[in-house]
Amino acid sequence: NAATLKIATISPDGLSWMKKLRAGAKQIEGLTEGRVKFKIYPGGVQGDDATVLRKMRIGQLHGGVVAAGSLTRFYPDLQIYNLPLQFRSSAEVEYIRGRMDEMIEDGLSAAGIVTFAFTETGFAYLMSKDPVTSIPDLKNLKAWIPDGDPIAAELVKSFGVSPIPLNITDVLAGLQTGLINAVMAPPAVALALQWHNHVNYITDLPLVYIYSMIAVDEKAFNRIGKDDQLIIREVMGRVFDEVERETRVDNERALQAISTVGVKALTVSDDELAEWQSMADLSVSNLVKSGEISEKSVQLYLTNLRSYRGEDGTD
């Protein structure tokens, strides 16, 4: 018997990764001889990530392509990759993810969420109306944070910034009206959503790594035969690997594009960077203290980072 997986995302339909997703869905339909079909709802027509997850719970939707941060209540430690100023390069991201993605998949699976593909959204940069290079510069910021994202709220507060929670669809209006005067986002996202037209500066410091994933309700997934499940995993895994490679290039291009339209890139000095780093490390220990993320996962993450950097554990 045929299963149709209804999957929603806030991403607009025209994006190249959406085309890849649809192509992957078509391929799965072919390989399963029509036993598995996908119905994809793009552009936020089913609501934001939180709404999509609610609709999954009551069975109106079976899954979504969502920001990892929206799944924290299922498995808080998936935020391990979102810790501020910990990753320094894409090479580090790849090394750590090769060792820790499985832990996150297992953690979500234990909470009834099946995921078969993570994909990088990119490093988020601070874009603002006023120049920011030092920690004191942050005091005047009214920065957007995604609605219902506890880690983002904690981070922004620990840096002394006033967090303004908004639905992603309200950010542009927020920038236009002055409700917010700063956003933190990967360059390709800022460009696609036209936010770059309403800021004057971008601080050249990759603050936080952001990733997304395809999340499917376990009950819906388990109604599909084991062989067909394998086909879905294999095809979607490949699709999202391609998407990730492309996203990386898109972000580099977007970063250049943003600076060519008159948004000024600001460099952070070594002294300022040391200050940012100590604030970031403090916010990580606050997150552990508040129970938002487990000490065990943070230690594993930091141990992996140190081994990649060839450090012996003394920071």
mmCIF file of C-alpha atoms in Angstrom:
data_model
loop_
_atom_site.group_PDB
_atom_site.id
_atom_site.type_symbol
_atom_site.label_atom_id
_atom_site.label_comp_id
_atom_site.label_asym_id
_atom_site.label_seq_id
_atom_site.Cartn_x
_atom_site.Cartn_y
_atom_site.Cartn_z
ATOM 1 C CA ASN A 1 0.000 0.000 0.000
ATOM 2 C CA ALA A 2 1.275 3.464 -0.890
ATOM 3 C CA ALA A 3 2.386 5.975 1.712
ATOM 4 C CA THR A 4 2.413 9.718 1.076
ATOM 5 C CA LEU A 5 4.746 11.688 3.330
ATOM 6 C CA LYS A 6 3.571 15.268 3.785
ATOM 7 C CA ILE A 7 6.632 17.443 4.397
ATOM 8 C CA ALA A 8 6.635 21.210 5.030
ATOM 9 C CA THR A 9 9.339 23.869 5.121
ATOM 10 C CA ILE A 10 9.563 27.642 5.426
ATOM 11 C CA SER A 11 12.009 27.735 2.520
ATOM 12 C CA PRO A 12 10.693 29.430 -0.613
ATOM 13 C CA ASP A 13 10.131 27.095 -3.546
ATOM 14 C CA GLY A 14 12.538 28.757 -5.995
ATOM 15 C CA LEU A 15 15.703 27.910 -4.052
ATOM 16 C CA SER A 16 17.988 25.400 -5.714
ATOM 17 C CA TRP A 17 17.963 23.067 -2.714
ATOM 18 C CA MET A 18 14.160 22.859 -2.959
ATOM 19 C CA LYS A 19 14.530 21.732 -6.557
ATOM 20 C CA LYS A 20 16.961 19.048 -5.384
ATOM 21 C CA LEU A 21 14.520 17.981 -2.661
ATOM 22 C CA ARG A 22 11.728 17.597 -5.200
ATOM 23 C CA ALA A 23 14.014 15.687 -7.566
ATOM 24 C CA GLY A 24 14.961 13.364 -4.683
ATOM 25 C CA ALA A 25 11.287 12.820 -3.834
ATOM 26 C CA LYS A 26 10.575 11.929 -7.491
ATOM 27 C CA GLN A 27 13.478 9.494 -7.491
ATOM 28 C CA ILE A 28 12.209 7.793 -4.309
ATOM 29 C CA GLU A 29 8.777 7.447 -5.887
ATOM 30 C CA GLY A 30 10.390 5.757 -8.905
ATOM 31 C CA LEU A 31 12.682 3.449 -6.906
ATOM 32 C CA THR A 32 9.814 2.347 -4.633
ATOM 33 C CA GLU A 33 7.541 1.843 -7.647
ATOM 34 C CA GLY A 34 5.099 4.385 -6.286
ATOM 35 C CA ARG A 35 4.906 2.911 -2.775
ATOM 36 C CA VAL A 36 6.353 6.108 -1.281
ATOM 37 C CA LYS A 37 5.305 9.550 -2.451
ATOM 38 C CA PHE A 38 6.116 12.978 -1.051
ATOM 39 C CA LYS A 39 3.855 15.992 -0.876
ATOM 40 C CA ILE A 40 5.986 19.061 -0.224
ATOM 41 C CA TYR A 41 4.606 22.296 1.216
ATOM 42 C CA PRO A 42 7.142 25.123 0.673
ATOM 43 C CA GLY A 43 7.331 28.782 1.643
ATOM 44 C CA GLY A 44 5.852 28.507 5.118
ATOM 45 C CA VAL A 45 2.307 27.742 3.883
ATOM 46 C CA GLN A 46 1.994 25.283 6.785
ATOM 47 C CA GLY A 47 3.462 27.768 9.273
ATOM 48 C CA ASP A 48 6.878 28.187 10.899
ATOM 49 C CA ASP A 49 9.004 25.340 12.262
ATOM 50 C CA ALA A 50 7.173 25.226 15.601
ATOM 51 C CA THR A 51 3.793 25.014 13.849
ATOM 52 C CA VAL A 52 5.073 22.280 11.527
ATOM 53 C CA LEU A 53 6.211 20.259 14.573
ATOM 54 C CA ARG A 54 2.792 20.725 16.216
ATOM 55 C CA LYS A 55 1.069 19.541 13.047
ATOM 56 C CA MET A 56 3.369 16.516 12.995
ATOM 57 C CA ARG A 57 2.307 15.661 16.529
ATOM 58 C CA ILE A 58 -1.366 15.563 15.589
ATOM 59 C CA GLY A 59 -0.679 13.803 12.281
ATOM 60 C CA GLN A 60 -1.635 16.631 9.883
ATOM 61 C CA LEU A 61 1.934 16.579 8.588
ATOM 62 C CA HIS A 62 4.473 13.770 8.675
ATOM 63 C CA GLY A 63 7.647 15.792 8.621
ATOM 64 C CA GLY A 64 9.464 19.005 7.910
ATOM 65 C CA VAL A 65 12.768 20.428 6.841
ATOM 66 C CA VAL A 66 13.433 22.520 9.936
ATOM 67 C CA ALA A 67 16.227 24.368 11.705
ATOM 68 C CA ALA A 68 17.888 22.006 14.168
ATOM 69 C CA GLY A 69 17.229 24.551 16.950
ATOM 70 C CA SER A 70 13.490 23.986 16.634
ATOM 71 C CA LEU A 71 13.903 20.355 17.748
ATOM 72 C CA THR A 72 15.557 21.085 21.088
ATOM 73 C CA ARG A 73 12.661 19.873 23.197
ATOM 74 C CA PHE A 74 13.057 16.409 21.665
ATOM 75 C CA TYR A 75 16.807 16.288 22.232
ATOM 76 C CA PRO A 76 18.443 19.375 23.770
ATOM 77 C CA ASP A 77 22.009 18.250 23.036
ATOM 78 C CA LEU A 78 21.556 18.685 19.279
ATOM 79 C CA GLN A 79 22.421 22.322 20.046
ATOM 80 C CA ILE A 80 26.007 21.227 20.611
ATOM 81 C CA TYR A 81 26.924 22.468 17.103
ATOM 82 C CA ASN A 82 25.287 25.858 17.768
ATOM 83 C CA LEU A 83 27.592 26.862 20.610
ATOM 84 C CA PRO A 84 29.026 30.333 19.922
ATOM 85 C CA LEU A 85 32.562 30.813 18.601
ATOM 86 C CA GLN A 86 33.594 27.178 19.011
ATOM 87 C CA PHE A 87 34.018 26.011 15.415
ATOM 88 C CA ARG A 88 36.709 27.943 13.536
ATOM 89 C CA SER A 89 36.434 26.363 10.086
ATOM 90 C CA SER A 90 34.423 24.103 7.828
ATOM 91 C CA ALA A 91 37.125 21.452 8.217
ATOM 92 C CA GLU A 92 36.488 21.369 11.974
ATOM 93 C CA VAL A 93 32.752 21.102 11.366
ATOM 94 C CA GLU A 94 33.279 18.075 9.126
ATOM 95 C CA TYR A 95 35.601 16.369 11.595
ATOM 96 C CA ILE A 96 33.214 16.813 14.537
ATOM 97 C CA ARG A 97 30.077 15.971 12.605
ATOM 98 C CA GLY A 98 31.708 12.759 11.394
ATOM 99 C CA ARG A 99 31.990 11.800 15.056
ATOM 100 C CA MET A 100 28.808 13.250 16.563
ATOM 101 C CA ASP A 101 25.981 13.284 13.995
ATOM 102 C CA GLU A 102 25.060 9.740 14.960
ATOM 103 C CA MET A 103 24.650 10.681 18.624
ATOM 104 C CA ILE A 104 22.184 13.392 17.579
ATOM 105 C CA GLU A 105 20.282 11.039 15.273
ATOM 106 C CA ASP A 106 20.006 8.502 18.110
ATOM 107 C CA GLY A 107 18.893 11.161 20.577
ATOM 108 C CA LEU A 108 16.114 12.335 18.263
ATOM 109 C CA SER A 109 15.130 8.779 17.425
ATOM 110 C CA ALA A 110 14.654 8.018 21.127
ATOM 111 C CA ALA A 111 12.161 10.913 21.173
ATOM 112 C CA GLY A 112 10.210 9.622 18.166
ATOM 113 C CA ILE A 113 11.804 11.780 15.464
ATOM 114 C CA VAL A 114 13.423 10.040 12.499
ATOM 115 C CA THR A 115 16.059 12.051 10.674
ATOM 116 C CA PHE A 116 18.062 10.860 7.702
ATOM 117 C CA ALA A 117 19.772 13.987 6.576
ATOM 118 C CA PHE A 118 21.435 16.959 8.265
ATOM 119 C CA THR A 119 22.467 19.883 6.141
ATOM 120 C CA GLU A 120 24.513 22.952 6.829
ATOM 121 C CA THR A 121 22.722 26.303 6.775
ATOM 122 C CA GLY A 122 26.031 28.004 7.409
ATOM 123 C CA PHE A 123 27.917 30.200 9.832
ATOM 124 C CA ALA A 124 25.840 33.103 11.102
ATOM 125 C CA TYR A 125 27.341 36.584 10.997
ATOM 126 C CA LEU A 126 26.143 39.681 12.814
ATOM 127 C CA MET A 127 24.646 42.310 10.505
ATOM 128 C CA SER A 128 23.633 45.603 12.048
ATOM 129 C CA LYS A 129 22.683 49.235 11.453
ATOM 130 C CA ASP A 130 25.527 50.478 13.696
ATOM 131 C CA PRO A 131 29.131 49.244 13.667
ATOM 132 C CA VAL A 132 29.966 46.358 16.036
ATOM 133 C CA THR A 133 33.461 45.022 16.638
ATOM 134 C CA SER A 134 33.797 44.970 20.422
ATOM 135 C CA ILE A 135 31.655 43.545 23.206
ATOM 136 C CA PRO A 136 30.634 47.040 24.471
ATOM 137 C CA ASP A 137 29.295 47.800 20.948
ATOM 138 C CA LEU A 138 26.682 45.107 21.526
ATOM 139 C CA LYS A 139 24.923 47.017 24.312
ATOM 140 C CA ASN A 140 22.805 49.096 21.919
ATOM 141 C CA LEU A 141 21.652 46.218 19.785
ATOM 142 C CA LYS A 142 18.060 45.097 19.517
ATOM 143 C CA ALA A 143 18.734 41.761 17.894
ATOM 144 C CA TRP A 144 16.297 39.357 16.343
ATOM 145 C CA ILE A 145 16.233 35.843 17.725
ATOM 146 C CA PRO A 146 14.055 33.029 16.353
ATOM 147 C CA ASP A 147 10.851 32.711 18.338
ATOM 148 C CA GLY A 148 11.060 29.822 20.812
ATOM 149 C CA ASP A 149 14.817 29.227 20.593
ATOM 150 C CA PRO A 150 16.133 29.015 24.200
ATOM 151 C CA ILE A 151 19.796 28.775 23.228
ATOM 152 C CA ALA A 152 19.623 31.876 21.041
ATOM 153 C CA ALA A 153 17.917 33.801 23.854
ATOM 154 C CA GLU A 154 20.541 32.701 26.373
ATOM 155 C CA LEU A 155 23.401 33.555 24.020
ATOM 156 C CA VAL A 156 22.157 36.957 23.110
ATOM 157 C CA LYS A 157 21.510 37.820 26.753
ATOM 158 C CA SER A 158 24.930 36.615 27.876
ATOM 159 C CA PHE A 159 26.491 38.976 25.335
ATOM 160 C CA GLY A 160 24.467 41.845 26.848
ATOM 161 C CA VAL A 161 22.159 42.251 23.830
ATOM 162 C CA SER A 162 18.386 42.776 24.073
ATOM 163 C CA PRO A 163 16.785 39.796 22.351
ATOM 164 C CA ILE A 164 13.663 40.470 20.275
ATOM 165 C CA PRO A 165 11.941 37.155 19.452
ATOM 166 C CA LEU A 166 10.163 37.231 16.086
ATOM 167 C CA ASN A 167 8.862 34.786 13.575
ATOM 168 C CA ILE A 168 11.356 34.687 10.676
ATOM 169 C CA THR A 169 8.667 36.096 8.357
ATOM 170 C CA ASP A 170 8.457 39.267 10.508
ATOM 171 C CA VAL A 171 12.178 40.066 10.515
ATOM 172 C CA LEU A 172 12.170 42.226 7.382
ATOM 173 C CA ALA A 173 9.387 44.437 8.736
ATOM 174 C CA GLY A 174 11.203 44.556 12.080
ATOM 175 C CA LEU A 175 14.320 45.932 10.365
ATOM 176 C CA GLN A 176 12.287 48.417 8.317
ATOM 177 C CA THR A 177 10.437 49.806 11.352
ATOM 178 C CA GLY A 178 13.439 49.811 13.682
ATOM 179 C CA LEU A 179 11.888 47.260 16.055
ATOM 180 C CA ILE A 180 15.200 45.442 15.586
ATOM 181 C CA ASN A 181 18.519 46.868 14.395
ATOM 182 C CA ALA A 182 20.552 43.670 14.090
ATOM 183 C CA VAL A 183 20.253 40.125 12.796
ATOM 184 C CA MET A 184 22.546 37.150 13.071
ATOM 185 C CA ALA A 185 22.261 34.897 10.031
ATOM 186 C CA PRO A 186 24.191 33.013 7.375
ATOM 187 C CA PRO A 187 24.892 35.389 4.441
ATOM 188 C CA ALA A 188 22.843 33.371 1.924
ATOM 189 C CA VAL A 189 19.781 33.563 4.196
ATOM 190 C CA ALA A 190 20.149 37.323 4.721
ATOM 191 C CA LEU A 191 20.501 37.814 0.984
ATOM 192 C CA ALA A 192 17.550 35.593 0.043
ATOM 193 C CA LEU A 193 15.288 37.361 2.543
ATOM 194 C CA GLN A 194 16.541 40.843 1.569
ATOM 195 C CA TRP A 195 17.672 41.674 5.115
ATOM 196 C CA HIS A 196 20.999 42.976 3.785
ATOM 197 C CA ASN A 197 19.179 45.986 2.325
ATOM 198 C CA HIS A 198 18.366 47.228 5.817
ATOM 199 C CA VAL A 199 21.745 46.973 7.552
ATOM 200 C CA ASN A 200 24.953 48.972 7.143
ATOM 201 C CA TYR A 201 27.591 46.687 8.634
ATOM 202 C CA ILE A 202 28.577 43.050 8.800
ATOM 203 C CA THR A 203 31.019 41.934 11.507
ATOM 204 C CA ASP A 204 33.521 39.541 9.944
ATOM 205 C CA LEU A 205 33.324 36.876 12.621
ATOM 206 C CA PRO A 206 31.515 33.542 12.153
ATOM 207 C CA LEU A 207 29.578 33.505 15.421
ATOM 208 C CA VAL A 208 27.417 30.418 15.373
ATOM 209 C CA TYR A 209 27.138 27.354 13.143
ATOM 210 C CA ILE A 210 23.567 26.664 12.024
ATOM 211 C CA TYR A 211 22.228 23.487 10.506
ATOM 212 C CA SER A 212 18.896 22.085 9.430
ATOM 213 C CA MET A 213 17.501 18.631 8.976
ATOM 214 C CA ILE A 214 14.653 16.668 7.569
ATOM 215 C CA ALA A 215 12.642 15.374 10.527
ATOM 216 C CA VAL A 216 9.882 12.794 10.145
ATOM 217 C CA ASP A 217 7.452 11.465 12.707
ATOM 218 C CA GLU A 218 8.508 7.940 13.634
ATOM 219 C CA LYS A 219 4.977 6.507 13.481
ATOM 220 C CA ALA A 220 4.559 7.721 9.884
ATOM 221 C CA PHE A 221 7.999 6.430 8.902
ATOM 222 C CA ASN A 222 7.400 3.004 10.444
ATOM 223 C CA ARG A 223 4.326 2.493 8.277
ATOM 224 C CA ILE A 224 6.755 2.256 5.342
ATOM 225 C CA GLY A 225 8.399 -1.091 4.570
ATOM 226 C CA LYS A 226 12.007 -1.613 5.690
ATOM 227 C CA ASP A 227 13.403 -1.790 2.130
ATOM 228 C CA ASP A 228 11.649 1.418 1.155
ATOM 229 C CA GLN A 229 12.925 3.106 4.319
ATOM 230 C CA LEU A 230 16.463 2.289 3.191
ATOM 231 C CA ILE A 231 15.787 3.825 -0.231
ATOM 232 C CA ILE A 232 14.489 7.031 1.406
ATOM 233 C CA ARG A 233 17.548 7.256 3.659
ATOM 234 C CA GLU A 234 19.957 6.628 0.823
ATOM 235 C CA VAL A 235 18.418 9.110 -1.643
ATOM 236 C CA MET A 236 17.775 11.877 0.902
ATOM 237 C CA GLY A 237 21.245 11.432 2.387
ATOM 238 C CA ARG A 238 22.740 11.987 -1.048
ATOM 239 C CA VAL A 239 20.454 14.938 -1.850
ATOM 240 C CA PHE A 240 21.339 16.740 1.371
ATOM 241 C CA ASP A 241 25.069 16.097 0.915
ATOM 242 C CA GLU A 242 24.823 17.849 -2.452
ATOM 243 C CA VAL A 243 22.768 20.647 -0.910
ATOM 244 C CA GLU A 244 25.406 21.122 1.775
ATOM 245 C CA ARG A 245 28.243 21.491 -0.724
ATOM 246 C CA GLU A 246 26.203 24.008 -2.681
ATOM 247 C CA THR A 247 25.180 25.958 0.430
ATOM 248 C CA ARG A 248 28.812 26.433 1.355
ATOM 249 C CA VAL A 249 29.520 28.001 -2.032
ATOM 250 C CA ASP A 250 26.293 30.066 -1.843
ATOM 251 C CA ASN A 251 27.325 31.488 1.527
ATOM 252 C CA GLU A 252 30.759 32.490 0.253
ATOM 253 C CA ARG A 253 29.185 34.189 -2.755
ATOM 254 C CA ALA A 254 26.520 35.867 -0.634
ATOM 255 C CA LEU A 255 29.167 37.214 1.739
ATOM 256 C CA GLN A 256 30.908 38.870 -1.228
ATOM 257 C CA ALA A 257 27.607 40.092 -2.702
ATOM 258 C CA ILE A 258 26.577 41.706 0.581
ATOM 259 C CA SER A 259 29.839 43.661 0.779
ATOM 260 C CA THR A 260 29.520 44.832 -2.819
ATOM 261 C CA VAL A 261 26.094 46.430 -2.197
ATOM 262 C CA GLY A 262 27.577 48.830 0.320
ATOM 263 C CA VAL A 263 27.340 46.836 3.542
ATOM 264 C CA LYS A 264 30.696 47.493 5.188
ATOM 265 C CA ALA A 265 32.648 44.499 6.526
ATOM 266 C CA LEU A 266 34.237 45.164 9.930
ATOM 267 C CA THR A 267 37.276 43.303 11.231
ATOM 268 C CA VAL A 268 37.563 42.318 14.874
ATOM 269 C CA SER A 269 41.018 42.950 16.403
ATOM 270 C CA ASP A 270 42.878 40.205 18.298
ATOM 271 C CA ASP A 271 42.170 41.876 21.652
ATOM 272 C CA GLU A 272 38.489 42.208 20.822
ATOM 273 C CA LEU A 273 38.394 38.607 19.651
ATOM 274 C CA ALA A 274 39.807 37.411 22.975
ATOM 275 C CA GLU A 275 36.977 39.295 24.687
ATOM 276 C CA TRP A 276 34.347 37.745 22.390
ATOM 277 C CA GLN A 277 35.837 34.310 23.042
ATOM 278 C CA SER A 278 35.706 34.618 26.807
ATOM 279 C CA MET A 279 32.070 35.799 26.636
ATOM 280 C CA ALA A 280 31.256 32.859 24.370
ATOM 281 C CA ASP A 281 32.952 30.353 26.678
ATOM 282 C CA LEU A 282 31.079 31.847 29.622
ATOM 283 C CA SER A 283 27.765 31.500 27.822
ATOM 284 C CA VAL A 284 28.550 27.828 27.126
ATOM 285 C CA SER A 285 29.165 27.166 30.804
ATOM 286 C CA ASN A 286 25.936 29.031 31.652
ATOM 287 C CA LEU A 287 24.013 26.781 29.263
ATOM 288 C CA VAL A 288 25.448 23.700 30.976
ATOM 289 C CA LYS A 289 24.634 25.142 34.429
ATOM 290 C CA SER A 290 21.062 25.955 33.434
ATOM 291 C CA GLY A 291 20.584 22.407 32.169
ATOM 292 C CA GLU A 292 19.865 23.540 28.593
ATOM 293 C CA ILE A 293 22.576 21.170 27.377
ATOM 294 C CA SER A 294 24.405 18.276 29.051
ATOM 295 C CA GLU A 295 27.928 18.543 30.427
ATOM 296 C CA LYS A 296 28.685 15.137 28.906
ATOM 297 C CA SER A 297 27.963 16.220 25.306
ATOM 298 C CA VAL A 298 29.828 19.510 25.715
ATOM 299 C CA GLN A 299 32.902 17.674 27.023
ATOM 300 C CA LEU A 300 32.780 15.154 24.183
ATOM 301 C CA TYR A 301 32.479 17.999 21.677
ATOM 302 C CA LEU A 302 35.394 19.960 23.158
ATOM 303 C CA THR A 303 37.545 16.823 23.387
ATOM 304 C CA ASN A 304 36.915 16.156 19.689
ATOM 305 C CA LEU A 305 37.769 19.765 18.810
ATOM 306 C CA ARG A 306 41.009 19.602 20.768
ATOM 307 C CA SER A 307 42.035 16.341 19.141
ATOM 308 C CA TYR A 308 41.373 17.841 15.707
ATOM 309 C CA ARG A 309 43.511 20.855 16.580
ATOM 310 C CA GLY A 310 46.233 18.602 17.950
ATOM 311 C CA GLU A 311 45.909 20.161 21.374
ATOM 312 C CA ASP A 312 46.642 17.945 24.334
ATOM 313 C CA GLY A 313 43.616 19.020 26.337
ATOM 314 C CA THR A 314 45.236 22.083 27.911
ATOM 315 C CA ASP A 315 43.485 25.023 26.319
#
